[in-house]
Amino acid sequence: MGTTPAISQTEIRTAIRELCARFGEDYWQRVDAEEAYPAEFVAALTSAGWLAALIPEEYGGAGLTIAEAAVIMEEINRSGANAGACHAQMYTMGTVLRHGTDEQKARWLPGIASGDVRLQTFGVTEPDAGSDTTQLRTRAVRDGDRYIVHGQKIWISRAEHSDLMLLLARTSEPDSEHGRWWGLSAFVVDMAAAVAAGQLKIVPIPTMLNHHTTELFIDGLELSLDQRIGDEGMGFRYILDGMNAERILIASECIGDGRWFIDRATEQARTRSVFGRPIGQNQGVAFPLARAYAGIEAAALMTREAAERFVAGERPAAQANMAKLLAADASWAAANACLDTFGGMGFARESGVERKFRETRLYQVAPVSTNMVLAYLSEHVLGLPRSY
């Protein structure tokens, strides 16, 4: 069972809002236009300890629960900022925390908590595997007291701004004794050392939003045994625990986006007059905003339930997936209603709407697509035949 945090969620919301107020729309417009990494913003969050929220106090973290972490992510996005630049620093370390040895935790977690070490890169997706993680081809071959890794990863975010990477690679083939998930192992990679040795090449991928996405080419990467997390072949099971946390936090970011869109749109609808009256007086403007608001609030309830179950020690895969599904849909509906309310001005960069519009669209696709969530729910919750 979780313990009661020393700081309330109300206090967290106030503190995050005050921090984010130092980084206004001008800052985010510049970062977006220059496709830059928001180093100053990430440094401020790190210095305040917010990115170490889920790391236990014994390792220098805040020792908060996923419920408080969700509030942090929500308020960052509601402020007009983008938590995507740093959210993985908060939860990627979960595999080490839950499945690493005491030596591995002592080796990596204090540096991650202080911000001296960035672990915000998750090396899973591949060109030919996509969302079917069990079909990964990146292979780690055991050679005495080390592994030699060859392979390729794609859509890997923040690789250029991370010191460590959590890498999933195949160490053996599935067999009749185990399920399709068997044979994948998790490793922690020192990215700077790998790049310097010519064993890792990072290639940026230009995209429609400033998300620092890359492709990785791995050629003869050498990893020691103590860089493997947990037992060989169990890596897929290890990362599943982290995926529930990821979905809860991403859902919270969507809720933050949705509330930002509703806040901006309702202000615009109240203050802009056309034909002698506020545009919000028209049902064609008011009703889509009201429906979007209802969707955001419903998604927030589902996200809260998922977080509470996670804190209670459950594995709330269904609730976490539903939270992500509902929140992503709700934020996208709010984004469209907001853009309609602003009209042509919504496409102007100075409004901030078009940037947030592009950013929140990502959640329909990543880190898990809407259809993959529906496939999970239809099979594992409703008991329908496997659809993929």
Coordinates of C-alpha atoms in Angstrom, one line a residue:
M1 CA 0.0 0.0 0.0
G2 CA 1.2 3.5 -0.7
T3 CA 2.0 6.0 2.1
T4 CA 0.6 9.5 2.5
P5 CA 2.9 12.0 0.8
A6 CA 4.3 14.8 2.9
I7 CA 3.0 17.3 0.3
S8 CA -0.6 17.6 -0.8
Q9 CA -1.7 17.5 -4.4
T10 CA -3.0 21.1 -3.9
E11 CA 0.4 22.2 -2.9
I12 CA 2.0 20.4 -5.8
R13 CA -0.4 22.2 -8.3
T14 CA 0.4 25.6 -6.8
A15 CA 4.2 25.0 -6.9
I16 CA 4.1 23.7 -10.5
R17 CA 2.0 26.6 -11.7
E18 CA 4.4 29.1 -10.1
L19 CA 7.4 27.3 -11.7
C20 CA 5.8 27.2 -15.1
A21 CA 4.8 30.8 -14.9
R22 CA 8.5 31.6 -15.3
F23 CA 8.4 30.1 -18.8
G24 CA 5.7 31.8 -20.8
E25 CA 4.4 31.4 -24.3
D26 CA 7.3 33.4 -25.7
Y27 CA 9.7 30.8 -24.3
W28 CA 7.8 27.9 -25.8
Q29 CA 7.4 29.6 -29.1
R30 CA 11.1 30.1 -29.4
V31 CA 11.9 26.5 -28.3
D32 CA 9.4 25.2 -30.9
A33 CA 10.6 27.5 -33.7
E34 CA 14.3 26.6 -33.1
E35 CA 13.4 22.9 -32.5
A36 CA 15.5 23.3 -29.4
Y37 CA 15.6 21.2 -26.2
P38 CA 14.0 23.3 -23.3
A39 CA 17.1 22.9 -21.2
E40 CA 16.2 25.8 -18.9
F41 CA 12.8 24.4 -18.2
V42 CA 14.0 20.9 -17.5
A43 CA 16.8 22.3 -15.3
A44 CA 14.2 24.2 -13.2
L45 CA 12.0 21.1 -12.8
T46 CA 15.0 19.0 -11.9
S47 CA 16.3 21.6 -9.4
A48 CA 13.0 21.7 -7.7
G49 CA 13.0 17.9 -7.4
W50 CA 9.8 17.3 -9.5
L51 CA 11.4 14.9 -11.9
A52 CA 12.6 12.7 -9.0
A53 CA 9.1 12.4 -7.7
L54 CA 8.9 8.6 -8.0
I55 CA 12.4 7.8 -6.7
P56 CA 12.5 6.8 -3.0
E57 CA 13.9 9.2 -0.5
E58 CA 16.8 6.8 0.3
Y59 CA 18.1 7.4 -3.2
G60 CA 17.6 11.2 -3.2
G61 CA 14.1 11.3 -4.6
A62 CA 10.9 12.7 -3.3
G63 CA 9.3 9.4 -2.6
L64 CA 5.9 10.4 -4.0
T65 CA 3.3 8.1 -5.6
I66 CA 2.1 7.9 -9.2
A67 CA -1.0 10.0 -8.1
E68 CA 1.3 13.0 -7.3
A69 CA 3.4 12.4 -10.4
A70 CA 0.2 12.5 -12.5
V71 CA -0.6 15.9 -10.9
I72 CA 2.8 17.2 -11.9
M73 CA 2.4 16.2 -15.5
E74 CA -1.1 17.6 -15.7
E75 CA -0.2 21.0 -14.4
I76 CA 2.9 21.3 -16.7
N77 CA 0.7 20.8 -19.7
R78 CA -2.1 22.9 -18.4
S79 CA 0.3 25.8 -18.0
G80 CA 1.0 25.8 -21.7
A81 CA 4.3 23.9 -21.4
N82 CA 5.1 20.5 -22.8
A83 CA 6.0 17.7 -20.4
G84 CA 7.1 15.5 -23.3
A85 CA 10.6 17.0 -23.1
C86 CA 11.2 15.4 -19.7
H87 CA 8.5 13.0 -18.6
A88 CA 10.5 9.9 -19.3
Q89 CA 13.1 11.1 -16.7
M90 CA 10.3 10.5 -14.2
Y91 CA 9.2 7.0 -15.1
T92 CA 11.8 5.2 -17.2
M93 CA 13.9 4.5 -14.1
G94 CA 11.0 2.4 -12.8
T95 CA 12.4 -0.8 -14.4
V96 CA 15.6 -0.3 -12.4
L97 CA 13.7 0.6 -9.3
R98 CA 11.4 -2.5 -9.4
H99 CA 13.7 -5.1 -10.9
G100 CA 17.3 -3.9 -10.5
T101 CA 19.7 -5.2 -7.8
D102 CA 20.6 -3.1 -4.8
E103 CA 23.9 -2.4 -6.4
Q104 CA 22.3 -1.2 -9.6
K105 CA 19.8 1.0 -7.7
A106 CA 22.7 2.6 -5.7
R107 CA 24.7 3.0 -8.9
W108 CA 22.1 4.8 -11.0
L109 CA 19.1 6.2 -9.0
P110 CA 20.9 8.9 -7.0
G111 CA 22.3 10.5 -10.1
I112 CA 18.9 10.3 -11.8
A113 CA 17.3 11.9 -8.8
S114 CA 19.8 14.8 -8.7
G115 CA 19.6 15.3 -12.4
D116 CA 23.3 14.7 -12.9
V117 CA 22.3 11.7 -15.0
R118 CA 19.5 11.7 -17.5
L119 CA 17.7 8.4 -18.1
Q120 CA 14.9 9.5 -20.4
T121 CA 15.4 7.3 -23.5
F122 CA 13.5 4.0 -23.9
G123 CA 15.0 1.8 -26.7
V124 CA 12.1 -0.5 -27.7
T125 CA 10.4 0.4 -31.0
E126 CA 11.9 -1.0 -34.3
P127 CA 11.3 -0.4 -38.0
D128 CA 9.8 -3.9 -38.6
A129 CA 8.2 -4.5 -35.3
G130 CA 6.3 -1.3 -34.4
S131 CA 4.0 -2.0 -31.5
D132 CA 4.5 -5.7 -31.6
T133 CA 7.3 -5.7 -29.1
T134 CA 7.6 -9.5 -29.1
Q135 CA 8.9 -9.4 -32.7
L136 CA 12.0 -7.3 -31.9
R137 CA 15.1 -8.2 -33.9
T138 CA 17.8 -6.2 -32.1
R139 CA 19.8 -9.1 -30.7
A140 CA 22.1 -9.3 -27.6
V141 CA 24.4 -12.3 -27.9
R142 CA 26.1 -13.6 -24.7
D143 CA 29.9 -13.7 -25.0
G144 CA 31.4 -14.8 -21.7
D145 CA 31.0 -12.0 -19.2
R146 CA 29.4 -9.6 -21.8
Y147 CA 26.8 -9.2 -24.4
I148 CA 27.3 -8.0 -28.0
V149 CA 24.4 -6.1 -29.4
H150 CA 23.4 -5.5 -33.0
G151 CA 20.2 -3.9 -34.3
Q152 CA 18.2 -0.8 -35.0
K153 CA 15.6 1.3 -33.1
I154 CA 13.3 4.0 -34.4
W155 CA 11.1 6.7 -32.9
I156 CA 13.3 6.9 -29.9
S157 CA 12.8 10.2 -28.2
R158 CA 15.5 12.4 -26.5
A159 CA 18.4 10.1 -27.3
E160 CA 20.5 13.2 -28.0
H161 CA 19.7 14.6 -24.5
S162 CA 20.0 11.4 -22.4
D163 CA 23.0 9.9 -20.7
L164 CA 21.5 6.4 -20.2
M165 CA 19.1 4.4 -22.2
L166 CA 16.8 1.5 -21.1
L167 CA 17.3 -1.0 -24.0
L168 CA 15.2 -4.0 -24.9
A169 CA 16.9 -6.7 -26.9
R170 CA 16.4 -10.3 -27.8
T171 CA 18.7 -12.7 -25.9
S172 CA 16.9 -16.0 -26.9
E173 CA 14.1 -17.3 -29.0
P174 CA 10.6 -18.0 -27.6
D175 CA 10.0 -21.7 -26.9
S176 CA 7.2 -24.0 -26.1
E177 CA 7.7 -23.6 -22.4
H178 CA 7.2 -19.8 -22.4
G179 CA 4.9 -17.4 -24.1
R180 CA 5.6 -15.0 -27.0
W181 CA 7.0 -12.5 -24.6
W182 CA 9.9 -14.7 -23.6
G183 CA 13.5 -14.1 -24.6
L184 CA 13.7 -10.3 -24.4
S185 CA 16.1 -8.8 -21.9
A186 CA 16.4 -5.2 -20.5
F187 CA 19.7 -3.4 -20.3
V188 CA 20.9 0.0 -19.2
V189 CA 23.2 1.6 -21.8
D190 CA 25.8 4.3 -21.3
M191 CA 25.0 6.2 -24.4
A192 CA 28.0 8.6 -24.4
A193 CA 30.4 5.7 -24.1
A194 CA 28.6 3.8 -26.8
V195 CA 28.7 6.7 -29.2
A196 CA 32.4 7.4 -28.5
A197 CA 33.2 3.8 -29.2
G198 CA 31.4 3.8 -32.5
Q199 CA 28.9 1.2 -31.3
L200 CA 25.9 3.5 -31.4
K201 CA 24.8 6.1 -34.0
I202 CA 22.0 8.5 -33.3
V203 CA 20.2 10.0 -36.3
P204 CA 17.5 12.7 -35.8
I205 CA 14.2 12.3 -37.5
P206 CA 12.5 15.6 -38.6
T207 CA 8.8 15.6 -37.5
M208 CA 5.8 17.9 -37.3
L209 CA 6.5 18.6 -33.6
N210 CA 9.5 19.4 -31.5
H211 CA 9.9 16.0 -29.8
H212 CA 13.6 15.2 -30.4
T213 CA 12.9 11.9 -32.1
T214 CA 15.7 9.8 -33.4
E215 CA 16.7 6.5 -35.1
L216 CA 19.4 4.4 -33.5
F217 CA 21.9 2.1 -35.2
I218 CA 23.6 -0.4 -32.9
D219 CA 26.7 -2.1 -34.2
G220 CA 28.7 -4.3 -31.8
L221 CA 27.6 -2.6 -28.7
E222 CA 29.3 -4.2 -25.7
L223 CA 27.4 -4.5 -22.5
S224 CA 28.6 -6.1 -19.2
L225 CA 26.5 -8.5 -17.3
D226 CA 25.8 -5.9 -14.6
Q227 CA 24.1 -3.7 -17.2
R228 CA 21.3 -6.3 -17.5
I229 CA 18.3 -5.6 -15.4
G230 CA 16.8 -8.7 -13.7
D231 CA 16.8 -12.2 -15.2
E232 CA 17.7 -12.9 -18.8
G233 CA 14.6 -13.3 -21.0
M234 CA 12.3 -11.5 -18.6
G235 CA 12.7 -8.0 -20.0
F236 CA 9.3 -7.8 -21.6
R237 CA 7.6 -8.5 -18.3
Y238 CA 9.7 -6.0 -16.6
I239 CA 8.8 -3.1 -18.9
L240 CA 5.1 -3.9 -18.8
D241 CA 5.1 -2.7 -15.2
G242 CA 6.5 0.6 -16.4
M243 CA 4.0 0.9 -19.2
N244 CA 1.1 1.1 -16.8
A245 CA 2.8 4.1 -15.1
E246 CA 3.6 5.6 -18.5
R247 CA -0.1 5.4 -19.6
I248 CA -1.3 7.1 -16.4
L249 CA 1.2 9.9 -16.8
I250 CA 0.5 10.4 -20.5
A251 CA -3.2 10.5 -19.7
S252 CA -2.5 13.2 -17.2
E253 CA -0.6 15.2 -19.8
C254 CA -3.6 14.9 -22.1
I255 CA -5.9 16.1 -19.4
G256 CA -3.6 19.1 -18.8
D257 CA -3.7 19.9 -22.5
G258 CA -7.5 19.5 -22.6
R259 CA -7.9 21.9 -19.7
W260 CA -5.5 24.4 -21.4
F261 CA -7.6 24.3 -24.6
I262 CA -10.9 24.7 -22.6
D263 CA -9.4 27.6 -20.6
R264 CA -8.2 29.4 -23.7
A265 CA -11.3 28.7 -25.7
T266 CA -13.8 29.8 -23.1
E267 CA -11.9 33.0 -22.5
Q268 CA -12.0 33.7 -26.3
A269 CA -15.7 32.8 -26.5
R270 CA -16.5 35.2 -23.6
T271 CA -14.5 38.2 -24.8
R272 CA -14.6 38.1 -28.7
S273 CA -17.7 39.7 -30.1
V274 CA -19.1 39.2 -33.7
F275 CA -22.3 40.7 -34.9
G276 CA -22.6 42.6 -31.7
R277 CA -22.5 39.7 -29.2
P278 CA -20.0 37.3 -27.7
I279 CA -19.3 34.3 -29.9
G280 CA -19.9 32.1 -26.9
Q281 CA -23.5 33.0 -27.0
N282 CA -23.8 30.9 -30.1
Q283 CA -24.6 27.2 -29.4
G284 CA -22.3 26.2 -32.3
V285 CA -19.4 27.6 -30.3
A286 CA -20.6 26.8 -26.7
F287 CA -21.9 23.2 -27.1
P288 CA -18.6 21.7 -28.5
L289 CA -16.7 23.4 -25.7
A290 CA -19.2 22.0 -23.1
R291 CA -18.9 18.5 -24.6
A292 CA -15.1 18.7 -24.6
Y293 CA -15.2 19.8 -21.0
A294 CA -17.3 16.8 -20.0
G295 CA -14.9 14.5 -21.8
I296 CA -11.9 15.9 -20.0
E297 CA -13.6 15.6 -16.6
A298 CA -14.6 12.0 -17.3
A299 CA -11.1 11.1 -18.5
A300 CA -9.7 12.6 -15.3
L301 CA -11.9 10.3 -13.2
M302 CA -10.6 7.3 -15.1
T303 CA -7.0 8.4 -14.7
R304 CA -7.5 9.0 -11.0
E305 CA -8.9 5.4 -10.6
A306 CA -5.9 4.0 -12.5
A307 CA -3.5 5.9 -10.3
E308 CA -5.2 4.8 -7.1
R309 CA -5.1 1.2 -8.1
F310 CA -1.4 1.5 -9.0
V311 CA -0.6 3.1 -5.6
A312 CA -2.5 0.2 -3.9
G313 CA -0.1 -2.3 -5.5
E314 CA -2.4 -3.6 -8.3
R315 CA -1.4 -3.9 -11.9
P316 CA -4.2 -1.8 -13.4
A317 CA -3.5 -2.5 -17.1
A318 CA -7.2 -2.1 -18.1
Q319 CA -7.7 1.1 -16.2
A320 CA -4.4 2.6 -17.3
N321 CA -5.1 1.8 -21.0
M322 CA -8.7 3.2 -20.7
A323 CA -7.3 6.4 -19.0
K324 CA -4.9 6.9 -21.9
L325 CA -7.6 6.2 -24.5
L326 CA -10.2 8.5 -23.0
A327 CA -7.8 11.3 -22.2
A328 CA -6.2 11.3 -25.6
D329 CA -9.6 11.4 -27.3
A330 CA -10.8 14.2 -24.9
S331 CA -7.7 16.3 -25.4
W332 CA -8.0 16.0 -29.2
A333 CA -11.7 17.0 -29.0
A334 CA -10.8 20.0 -26.9
A335 CA -8.1 21.0 -29.3
N336 CA -10.5 21.0 -32.2
A337 CA -13.1 22.9 -30.3
C338 CA -10.5 25.4 -29.3
L339 CA -9.2 25.9 -32.8
D340 CA -12.8 26.3 -34.1
T341 CA -13.4 29.0 -31.4
F342 CA -10.3 30.9 -32.4
G343 CA -10.9 30.6 -36.1
G344 CA -8.1 31.9 -38.3
M345 CA -6.2 33.3 -35.3
G346 CA -5.8 29.8 -34.0
F347 CA -3.4 29.1 -36.8
A348 CA -1.2 32.0 -35.8
R349 CA 1.8 31.0 -33.8
E350 CA 1.4 33.8 -31.4
S351 CA -1.8 32.3 -30.1
G352 CA -0.1 29.1 -28.9
V353 CA -3.1 27.1 -30.1
E354 CA -1.4 25.7 -33.2
R355 CA 1.6 24.5 -31.2
K356 CA -0.5 22.8 -28.6
F357 CA -2.8 21.4 -31.3
R358 CA 0.2 19.7 -33.0
E359 CA 1.5 18.4 -29.7
T360 CA -1.7 16.9 -28.4
R361 CA -2.3 15.1 -31.7
L362 CA 0.6 12.8 -30.9
Y363 CA -1.3 11.1 -28.1
Q364 CA -3.6 9.4 -30.6
V365 CA -0.5 7.5 -31.9
A366 CA 2.1 7.4 -29.1
P367 CA 3.2 6.0 -26.8
V368 CA 0.5 3.4 -27.7
S369 CA -2.0 4.0 -30.5
T370 CA -5.7 4.2 -30.0
N371 CA -6.2 1.0 -32.0
M372 CA -3.7 -0.9 -29.9
V373 CA -5.6 0.1 -26.7
L374 CA -8.9 -1.0 -28.3
A375 CA -7.3 -4.3 -29.3
Y376 CA -6.0 -4.9 -25.7
L377 CA -9.4 -4.1 -24.2
S378 CA -11.3 -6.3 -26.6
E379 CA -9.1 -9.3 -26.0
H380 CA -8.0 -9.0 -22.4
V381 CA -11.1 -7.3 -20.8
L382 CA -14.0 -8.4 -23.1
G383 CA -12.6 -11.8 -23.8
L384 CA -13.0 -11.5 -27.6
P385 CA -10.7 -13.4 -30.1
R386 CA -7.3 -11.8 -30.6
S387 CA -7.7 -9.1 -33.3
Y388 CA -4.1 -8.5 -34.3

